[in-house]
Amino acid sequence: QVQLVESGGGFVQAGGSLRLSCASSRSIFSSSVISWYRQAPGKQRALVASMTSGGSTDYTDSVKGRFTISRDNAKNTVYLQMNSLKPEDTAVYYCKAAWGLNAYWGQGTQVTVSA
């Protein structure tokens, strides 16, 4: 069993920055596809950023150039650096780790961006 715990969310003004962290109870990130999703009120959960085990990254268009996904295998932690935040970035952010038929989600962390 794997537990993922997100942290780093909070309240920030537009234009500000936050760094989200996702810590794993096991060393899995180097062999997983890791992703950050977000779910805004009344909307479906949507993919924000992902990183393959080889380190290739991908971002949804709305965050390209503003968000960066990274990982620290030694700390069993992945990050989402979010810069130039906008009110439309307000959501609960979730991390996900997947390999083979396995997929694990964190509990989510709230990000609120005020205008």
mmCIF file of N, CA and C in Angstrom:
data_model
loop_
_atom_site.group_PDB
_atom_site.id
_atom_site.type_symbol
_atom_site.label_atom_id
_atom_site.label_comp_id
_atom_site.label_asym_id
_atom_site.label_seq_id
_atom_site.Cartn_x
_atom_site.Cartn_y
_atom_site.Cartn_z
ATOM 1 N N GLN A 1 0.843 -1.190 0.000
ATOM 2 C CA GLN A 1 0.000 0.000 0.000
ATOM 3 C C GLN A 1 0.882 1.245 0.000
ATOM 4 N N VAL A 2 0.444 2.238 -0.728
ATOM 5 C CA VAL A 2 1.187 3.493 -0.830
ATOM 6 C C VAL A 2 0.299 4.626 -0.335
ATOM 7 N N GLN A 3 0.861 5.496 0.444
ATOM 8 C CA GLN A 3 0.144 6.699 0.875
ATOM 9 C C GLN A 3 0.829 7.924 0.289
ATOM 10 N N LEU A 4 0.023 8.801 -0.281
ATOM 11 C CA LEU A 4 0.509 10.063 -0.810
ATOM 12 C C LEU A 4 -0.119 11.186 0.004
ATOM 13 N N VAL A 5 0.713 12.112 0.441
ATOM 14 C CA VAL A 5 0.225 13.204 1.273
ATOM 15 C C VAL A 5 0.661 14.528 0.653
ATOM 16 N N GLU A 6 -0.328 15.320 0.242
ATOM 17 C CA GLU A 6 -0.023 16.633 -0.323
ATOM 18 C C GLU A 6 0.044 17.686 0.771
ATOM 19 N N SER A 7 0.816 18.717 0.493
ATOM 20 C CA SER A 7 0.890 19.867 1.378
ATOM 21 C C SER A 7 1.308 21.082 0.560
ATOM 22 N N GLY A 8 1.225 22.246 1.193
ATOM 23 C CA GLY A 8 1.695 23.462 0.544
ATOM 24 C C GLY A 8 0.608 24.356 -0.014
ATOM 25 N N GLY A 9 -0.626 23.883 0.030
ATOM 26 C CA GLY A 9 -1.707 24.728 -0.452
ATOM 27 C C GLY A 9 -1.945 25.897 0.489
ATOM 28 N N GLY A 10 -2.791 26.812 0.044
ATOM 29 C CA GLY A 10 -3.094 27.957 0.879
ATOM 30 C C GLY A 10 -3.784 29.038 0.095
ATOM 31 N N PHE A 11 -3.759 30.213 0.697
ATOM 32 C CA PHE A 11 -4.414 31.377 0.125
ATOM 33 C C PHE A 11 -3.340 32.327 -0.363
ATOM 34 N N VAL A 12 -3.479 32.802 -1.615
ATOM 35 C CA VAL A 12 -2.477 33.691 -2.184
ATOM 36 C C VAL A 12 -3.160 34.687 -3.104
ATOM 37 N N GLN A 13 -2.583 35.848 -3.231
ATOM 38 C CA GLN A 13 -3.117 36.835 -4.152
ATOM 39 C C GLN A 13 -2.683 36.534 -5.582
ATOM 40 N N ALA A 14 -3.460 36.995 -6.526
ATOM 41 C CA ALA A 14 -3.107 36.821 -7.935
ATOM 42 C C ALA A 14 -1.704 37.353 -8.193
ATOM 43 N N GLY A 15 -0.945 36.599 -8.965
ATOM 44 C CA GLY A 15 0.435 36.950 -9.243
ATOM 45 C C GLY A 15 1.429 36.304 -8.310
ATOM 46 N N GLY A 16 0.925 35.718 -7.238
ATOM 47 C CA GLY A 16 1.795 35.083 -6.258
ATOM 48 C C GLY A 16 2.197 33.676 -6.644
ATOM 49 N N SER A 17 2.922 33.036 -5.732
ATOM 50 C CA SER A 17 3.451 31.698 -5.983
ATOM 51 C C SER A 17 3.168 30.775 -4.808
ATOM 52 N N LEU A 18 3.069 29.516 -5.120
ATOM 53 C CA LEU A 18 2.982 28.454 -4.119
ATOM 54 C C LEU A 18 3.747 27.244 -4.638
ATOM 55 N N ARG A 19 4.267 26.460 -3.715
ATOM 56 C CA ARG A 19 4.870 25.188 -4.099
ATOM 57 C C ARG A 19 4.152 24.074 -3.364
ATOM 58 N N LEU A 20 3.543 23.203 -4.123
ATOM 59 C CA LEU A 20 2.874 22.041 -3.552
ATOM 60 C C LEU A 20 3.861 20.885 -3.463
ATOM 61 N N SER A 21 3.699 20.101 -2.425
ATOM 62 C CA SER A 21 4.515 18.905 -2.241
ATOM 63 C C SER A 21 3.618 17.684 -2.129
ATOM 64 N N CYS A 22 4.129 16.565 -2.580
ATOM 65 C CA CYS A 22 3.420 15.288 -2.458
ATOM 66 C C CYS A 22 4.441 14.260 -1.995
ATOM 67 N N ALA A 23 4.301 13.828 -0.748
ATOM 68 C CA ALA A 23 5.237 12.879 -0.171
ATOM 69 C C ALA A 23 4.661 11.479 -0.207
ATOM 70 N N SER A 24 5.494 10.542 -0.578
ATOM 71 C CA SER A 24 5.064 9.150 -0.668
ATOM 72 C C SER A 24 5.614 8.341 0.497
ATOM 73 N N SER A 25 4.835 7.346 0.918
ATOM 74 C CA SER A 25 5.281 6.469 2.001
ATOM 75 C C SER A 25 6.266 5.418 1.505
ATOM 76 N N ARG A 26 6.390 5.289 0.198
ATOM 77 C CA ARG A 26 7.336 4.346 -0.391
ATOM 78 C C ARG A 26 8.077 5.017 -1.535
ATOM 79 N N SER A 27 9.199 4.438 -1.880
ATOM 80 C CA SER A 27 10.015 4.976 -2.958
ATOM 81 C C SER A 27 9.468 4.486 -4.291
ATOM 82 N N ILE A 28 8.597 5.286 -4.878
ATOM 83 C CA ILE A 28 7.913 4.844 -6.099
ATOM 84 C C ILE A 28 8.059 5.803 -7.264
ATOM 85 N N PHE A 29 8.423 7.022 -6.984
ATOM 86 C CA PHE A 29 8.304 8.046 -8.025
ATOM 87 C C PHE A 29 9.243 7.826 -9.206
ATOM 88 N N SER A 30 10.392 7.209 -8.972
ATOM 89 C CA SER A 30 11.338 7.024 -10.079
ATOM 90 C C SER A 30 10.834 5.995 -11.083
ATOM 91 N N SER A 31 9.841 5.207 -10.689
ATOM 92 C CA SER A 31 9.313 4.178 -11.591
ATOM 93 C C SER A 31 7.853 4.409 -11.935
ATOM 94 N N SER A 32 7.369 5.605 -11.666
ATOM 95 C CA SER A 32 5.953 5.904 -11.851
ATOM 96 C C SER A 32 5.760 7.057 -12.821
ATOM 97 N N VAL A 33 4.558 7.125 -13.345
ATOM 98 C CA VAL A 33 4.089 8.365 -13.951
ATOM 99 C C VAL A 33 3.435 9.158 -12.829
ATOM 100 N N ILE A 34 3.939 10.320 -12.566
ATOM 101 C CA ILE A 34 3.391 11.150 -11.500
ATOM 102 C C ILE A 34 2.659 12.331 -12.120
ATOM 103 N N SER A 35 1.550 12.669 -11.512
ATOM 104 C CA SER A 35 0.698 13.700 -12.088
ATOM 105 C C SER A 35 0.120 14.573 -10.994
ATOM 106 N N TRP A 36 -0.163 15.784 -11.372
ATOM 107 C CA TRP A 36 -0.942 16.696 -10.543
ATOM 108 C C TRP A 36 -2.253 16.973 -11.279
ATOM 109 N N TYR A 37 -3.344 16.842 -10.546
ATOM 110 C CA TYR A 37 -4.670 17.162 -11.049
ATOM 111 C C TYR A 37 -5.245 18.269 -10.168
ATOM 112 N N ARG A 38 -6.293 18.891 -10.667
ATOM 113 C CA ARG A 38 -7.017 19.857 -9.837
ATOM 114 C C ARG A 38 -8.506 19.758 -10.124
ATOM 115 N N GLN A 39 -9.263 20.102 -9.102
ATOM 116 C CA GLN A 39 -10.717 20.085 -9.230
ATOM 117 C C GLN A 39 -11.271 21.357 -8.629
ATOM 118 N N ALA A 40 -11.855 22.170 -9.477
ATOM 119 C CA ALA A 40 -12.492 23.395 -9.040
ATOM 120 C C ALA A 40 -13.946 23.104 -8.681
ATOM 121 N N PRO A 41 -14.560 23.942 -7.860
ATOM 122 C CA PRO A 41 -15.962 23.715 -7.476
ATOM 123 C C PRO A 41 -16.862 23.589 -8.697
ATOM 124 N N GLY A 42 -17.661 22.529 -8.718
ATOM 125 C CA GLY A 42 -18.602 22.314 -9.805
ATOM 126 C C GLY A 42 -18.000 21.799 -11.089
ATOM 127 N N LYS A 43 -16.701 21.501 -11.059
ATOM 128 C CA LYS A 43 -16.046 21.019 -12.278
ATOM 129 C C LYS A 43 -15.427 19.651 -12.047
ATOM 130 N N GLN A 44 -15.123 18.983 -13.139
ATOM 131 C CA GLN A 44 -14.477 17.683 -13.045
ATOM 132 C C GLN A 44 -12.993 17.839 -12.743
ATOM 133 N N ARG A 45 -12.447 16.812 -12.162
ATOM 134 C CA ARG A 45 -11.006 16.793 -11.905
ATOM 135 C C ARG A 45 -10.275 16.784 -13.246
ATOM 136 N N ALA A 46 -9.247 17.609 -13.360
ATOM 137 C CA ALA A 46 -8.546 17.771 -14.627
ATOM 138 C C ALA A 46 -7.046 17.671 -14.430
ATOM 139 N N LEU A 47 -6.375 17.111 -15.413
ATOM 140 C CA LEU A 47 -4.927 16.957 -15.367
ATOM 141 C C LEU A 47 -4.264 18.314 -15.552
ATOM 142 N N VAL A 48 -3.283 18.577 -14.717
ATOM 143 C CA VAL A 48 -2.539 19.836 -14.781
ATOM 144 C C VAL A 48 -1.132 19.614 -15.322
ATOM 145 N N ALA A 49 -0.436 18.624 -14.768
ATOM 146 C CA ALA A 49 0.948 18.381 -15.155
ATOM 147 C C ALA A 49 1.284 16.927 -14.881
ATOM 148 N N SER A 50 2.236 16.411 -15.656
ATOM 149 C CA SER A 50 2.647 15.031 -15.443
ATOM 150 C C SER A 50 4.128 14.879 -15.749
ATOM 151 N N MET A 51 4.709 13.833 -15.181
ATOM 152 C CA MET A 51 6.110 13.515 -15.410
ATOM 153 C C MET A 51 6.247 12.005 -15.518
ATOM 154 N N THR A 52 6.911 11.539 -16.563
ATOM 155 C CA THR A 52 7.136 10.109 -16.713
ATOM 156 C C THR A 52 8.306 9.663 -15.844
ATOM 157 N N SER A 53 8.494 8.362 -15.759
ATOM 158 C CA SER A 53 9.624 7.840 -14.988
ATOM 159 C C SER A 53 10.951 8.297 -15.581
ATOM 160 N N GLY A 54 10.959 8.572 -16.880
ATOM 161 C CA GLY A 54 12.170 9.043 -17.531
ATOM 162 C C GLY A 54 12.410 10.536 -17.398
ATOM 163 N N GLY A 55 11.435 11.231 -16.820
ATOM 164 C CA GLY A 55 11.610 12.653 -16.577
ATOM 165 C C GLY A 55 10.957 13.577 -17.584
ATOM 166 N N SER A 56 10.283 13.028 -18.579
ATOM 167 C CA SER A 56 9.576 13.872 -19.535
ATOM 168 C C SER A 56 8.364 14.494 -18.866
ATOM 169 N N THR A 57 8.124 15.752 -19.170
ATOM 170 C CA THR A 57 7.020 16.472 -18.532
ATOM 171 C C THR A 57 6.023 16.958 -19.570
ATOM 172 N N ASP A 58 4.812 17.182 -19.094
ATOM 173 C CA ASP A 58 3.757 17.714 -19.943
ATOM 174 C C ASP A 58 2.828 18.541 -19.068
ATOM 175 N N TYR A 59 2.256 19.574 -19.683
ATOM 176 C CA TYR A 59 1.398 20.499 -18.938
ATOM 177 C C TYR A 59 0.156 20.828 -19.749
ATOM 178 N N THR A 60 -0.929 21.061 -19.046
ATOM 179 C CA THR A 60 -2.082 21.581 -19.736
ATOM 180 C C THR A 60 -1.785 23.010 -20.185
ATOM 181 N N ASP A 61 -2.397 23.423 -21.280
ATOM 182 C CA ASP A 61 -2.038 24.704 -21.885
ATOM 183 C C ASP A 61 -2.154 25.886 -20.939
ATOM 184 N N SER A 62 -3.152 25.851 -20.075
ATOM 185 C CA SER A 62 -3.419 27.009 -19.229
ATOM 186 C C SER A 62 -2.340 27.263 -18.178
ATOM 187 N N VAL A 63 -1.461 26.290 -17.940
ATOM 188 C CA VAL A 63 -0.421 26.483 -16.920
ATOM 189 C C VAL A 63 0.980 26.474 -17.502
ATOM 190 N N LYS A 64 1.102 26.249 -18.789
ATOM 191 C CA LYS A 64 2.433 26.214 -19.406
ATOM 192 C C LYS A 64 3.147 27.535 -19.192
ATOM 193 N N GLY A 65 4.400 27.430 -18.792
ATOM 194 C CA GLY A 65 5.190 28.620 -18.523
ATOM 195 C C GLY A 65 5.016 29.171 -17.131
ATOM 196 N N ARG A 66 4.036 28.671 -16.384
ATOM 197 C CA ARG A 66 3.795 29.147 -15.025
ATOM 198 C C ARG A 66 4.029 28.058 -13.977
ATOM 199 N N PHE A 67 3.712 26.822 -14.303
ATOM 200 C CA PHE A 67 3.836 25.715 -13.359
ATOM 201 C C PHE A 67 4.987 24.810 -13.771
ATOM 202 N N THR A 68 5.635 24.210 -12.779
ATOM 203 C CA THR A 68 6.722 23.269 -13.035
ATOM 204 C C THR A 68 6.569 22.064 -12.116
ATOM 205 N N ILE A 69 6.560 20.894 -12.714
ATOM 206 C CA ILE A 69 6.520 19.655 -11.942
ATOM 207 C C ILE A 69 7.936 19.129 -11.800
ATOM 208 N N SER A 70 8.267 18.618 -10.628
ATOM 209 C CA SER A 70 9.603 18.068 -10.399
ATOM 210 C C SER A 70 9.504 16.986 -9.337
ATOM 211 N N ARG A 71 10.577 16.262 -9.154
ATOM 212 C CA ARG A 71 10.574 15.215 -8.135
ATOM 213 C C ARG A 71 11.955 15.125 -7.509
ATOM 214 N N ASP A 72 11.972 14.676 -6.265
ATOM 215 C CA ASP A 72 13.205 14.394 -5.531
ATOM 216 C C ASP A 72 13.101 12.948 -5.073
ATOM 217 N N ASN A 73 13.740 12.048 -5.795
ATOM 218 C CA ASN A 73 13.611 10.628 -5.482
ATOM 219 C C ASN A 73 14.151 10.307 -4.087
ATOM 220 N N ALA A 74 15.195 10.989 -3.690
ATOM 221 C CA ALA A 74 15.797 10.713 -2.377
ATOM 222 C C ALA A 74 14.830 11.052 -1.243
ATOM 223 N N LYS A 75 13.964 12.025 -1.478
ATOM 224 C CA LYS A 75 12.996 12.435 -0.453
ATOM 225 C C LYS A 75 11.623 11.824 -0.685
ATOM 226 N N ASN A 76 11.486 11.000 -1.731
ATOM 227 C CA ASN A 76 10.177 10.424 -2.076
ATOM 228 C C ASN A 76 9.112 11.506 -2.180
ATOM 229 N N THR A 77 9.458 12.586 -2.834
ATOM 230 C CA THR A 77 8.562 13.735 -2.896
ATOM 231 C C THR A 77 8.517 14.299 -4.310
ATOM 232 N N VAL A 78 7.335 14.680 -4.727
ATOM 233 C CA VAL A 78 7.178 15.408 -5.975
ATOM 234 C C VAL A 78 6.634 16.794 -5.646
ATOM 235 N N TYR A 79 6.894 17.714 -6.548
ATOM 236 C CA TYR A 79 6.528 19.100 -6.312
ATOM 237 C C TYR A 79 5.769 19.664 -7.501
ATOM 238 N N LEU A 80 5.002 20.681 -7.221
ATOM 239 C CA LEU A 80 4.405 21.485 -8.270
ATOM 240 C C LEU A 80 4.649 22.942 -7.893
ATOM 241 N N GLN A 81 5.589 23.561 -8.589
ATOM 242 C CA GLN A 81 5.860 24.976 -8.374
ATOM 243 C C GLN A 81 4.884 25.767 -9.223
ATOM 244 N N MET A 82 4.144 26.640 -8.580
ATOM 245 C CA MET A 82 3.106 27.411 -9.273
ATOM 246 C C MET A 82 3.424 28.895 -9.141
ATOM 247 N N ASN A 83 3.701 29.524 -10.253
ATOM 248 C CA ASN A 83 4.011 30.948 -10.279
ATOM 249 C C ASN A 83 2.935 31.708 -11.052
ATOM 250 N N SER A 84 2.930 33.010 -10.876
ATOM 251 C CA SER A 84 1.969 33.873 -11.584
ATOM 252 C C SER A 84 0.551 33.330 -11.457
ATOM 253 N N LEU A 85 0.171 33.004 -10.250
ATOM 254 C CA LEU A 85 -1.136 32.386 -10.035
ATOM 255 C C LEU A 85 -2.274 33.324 -10.389
ATOM 256 N N LYS A 86 -3.333 32.713 -10.878
ATOM 257 C CA LYS A 86 -4.531 33.442 -11.299
ATOM 258 C C LYS A 86 -5.737 32.934 -10.506
ATOM 259 N N PRO A 87 -6.770 33.742 -10.389
ATOM 260 C CA PRO A 87 -7.968 33.266 -9.677
ATOM 261 C C PRO A 87 -8.521 31.967 -10.254
ATOM 262 N N GLU A 88 -8.382 31.767 -11.542
ATOM 263 C CA GLU A 88 -8.890 30.536 -12.154
ATOM 264 C C GLU A 88 -8.067 29.299 -11.804
ATOM 265 N N ASP A 89 -6.954 29.493 -11.123
ATOM 266 C CA ASP A 89 -6.176 28.354 -10.623
ATOM 267 C C ASP A 89 -6.734 27.820 -9.298
ATOM 268 N N THR A 90 -7.703 28.506 -8.750
ATOM 269 C CA THR A 90 -8.305 28.072 -7.489
ATOM 270 C C THR A 90 -8.938 26.699 -7.645
ATOM 271 N N ALA A 91 -8.534 25.773 -6.802
ATOM 272 C CA ALA A 91 -9.014 24.389 -6.888
ATOM 273 C C ALA A 91 -8.397 23.581 -5.755
ATOM 274 N N VAL A 92 -8.882 22.361 -5.620
ATOM 275 C CA VAL A 92 -8.193 21.370 -4.802
ATOM 276 C C VAL A 92 -7.229 20.632 -5.725
ATOM 277 N N TYR A 93 -5.986 20.554 -5.305
ATOM 278 C CA TYR A 93 -4.948 19.925 -6.112
ATOM 279 C C TYR A 93 -4.608 18.558 -5.536
ATOM 280 N N TYR A 94 -4.520 17.572 -6.433
ATOM 281 C CA TYR A 94 -4.249 16.192 -6.055
ATOM 282 C C TYR A 94 -3.008 15.679 -6.792
ATOM 283 N N CYS A 95 -2.231 14.888 -6.118
ATOM 284 C CA CYS A 95 -1.166 14.183 -6.821
ATOM 285 C C CYS A 95 -1.574 12.735 -7.025
ATOM 286 N N LYS A 96 -1.014 12.162 -8.057
ATOM 287 C CA LYS A 96 -1.312 10.777 -8.421
ATOM 288 C C LYS A 96 -0.028 10.111 -8.875
ATOM 289 N N ALA A 97 0.148 8.871 -8.455
ATOM 290 C CA ALA A 97 1.275 8.065 -8.916
ATOM 291 C C ALA A 97 0.719 6.789 -9.520
ATOM 292 N N ALA A 98 1.200 6.447 -10.711
ATOM 293 C CA ALA A 98 0.670 5.272 -11.400
ATOM 294 C C ALA A 98 1.792 4.483 -12.048
ATOM 295 N N TRP A 99 1.700 3.167 -11.928
ATOM 296 C CA TRP A 99 2.593 2.259 -12.641
ATOM 297 C C TRP A 99 1.876 0.935 -12.829
ATOM 298 N N GLY A 100 1.988 0.366 -14.007
ATOM 299 C CA GLY A 100 1.260 -0.856 -14.311
ATOM 300 C C GLY A 100 -0.224 -0.646 -14.086
ATOM 301 N N LEU A 101 -0.823 -1.529 -13.320
ATOM 302 C CA LEU A 101 -2.254 -1.437 -12.995
ATOM 303 C C LEU A 101 -2.497 -0.687 -11.683
ATOM 304 N N ASN A 102 -1.440 -0.145 -11.101
ATOM 305 C CA ASN A 102 -1.565 0.545 -9.807
ATOM 306 C C ASN A 102 -1.733 2.043 -10.001
ATOM 307 N N ALA A 103 -2.560 2.624 -9.175
ATOM 308 C CA ALA A 103 -2.730 4.073 -9.181
ATOM 309 C C ALA A 103 -3.093 4.513 -7.771
ATOM 310 N N TYR A 104 -2.387 5.501 -7.291
ATOM 311 C CA TYR A 104 -2.631 6.007 -5.942
ATOM 312 C C TYR A 104 -2.808 7.513 -5.995
ATOM 313 N N TRP A 105 -3.729 7.989 -5.170
ATOM 314 C CA TRP A 105 -4.046 9.405 -5.094
ATOM 315 C C TRP A 105 -3.784 9.927 -3.680
ATOM 316 N N GLY A 106 -3.425 11.174 -3.614
ATOM 317 C CA GLY A 106 -3.371 11.853 -2.333
ATOM 318 C C GLY A 106 -4.744 12.380 -1.970
ATOM 319 N N GLN A 107 -4.826 13.024 -0.811
ATOM 320 C CA GLN A 107 -6.105 13.484 -0.299
ATOM 321 C C GLN A 107 -6.474 14.875 -0.806
ATOM 322 N N GLY A 108 -5.515 15.564 -1.385
ATOM 323 C CA GLY A 108 -5.763 16.881 -1.947
ATOM 324 C C GLY A 108 -5.357 18.015 -1.022
ATOM 325 N N THR A 109 -5.027 19.138 -1.635
ATOM 326 C CA THR A 109 -4.699 20.341 -0.875
ATOM 327 C C THR A 109 -5.353 21.534 -1.585
ATOM 328 N N GLN A 110 -5.960 22.402 -0.807
ATOM 329 C CA GLN A 110 -6.714 23.524 -1.365
ATOM 330 C C GLN A 110 -5.792 24.673 -1.725
ATOM 331 N N VAL A 111 -5.989 25.195 -2.924
ATOM 332 C CA VAL A 111 -5.306 26.408 -3.368
ATOM 333 C C VAL A 111 -6.368 27.443 -3.703
ATOM 334 N N THR A 112 -6.271 28.594 -3.083
ATOM 335 C CA THR A 112 -7.217 29.668 -3.333
ATOM 336 C C THR A 112 -6.452 30.916 -3.754
ATOM 337 N N VAL A 113 -6.799 31.443 -4.912
ATOM 338 C CA VAL A 113 -6.125 32.622 -5.446
ATOM 339 C C VAL A 113 -7.138 33.759 -5.526
ATOM 340 N N SER A 114 -6.846 34.832 -4.837
ATOM 341 C CA SER A 114 -7.763 35.983 -4.843
ATOM 342 C C SER A 114 -7.363 36.977 -5.921
ATOM 343 N N ALA A 115 -8.368 37.675 -6.419
ATOM 344 C CA ALA A 115 -8.122 38.653 -7.502
ATOM 345 C C ALA A 115 -7.431 39.889 -6.962
#
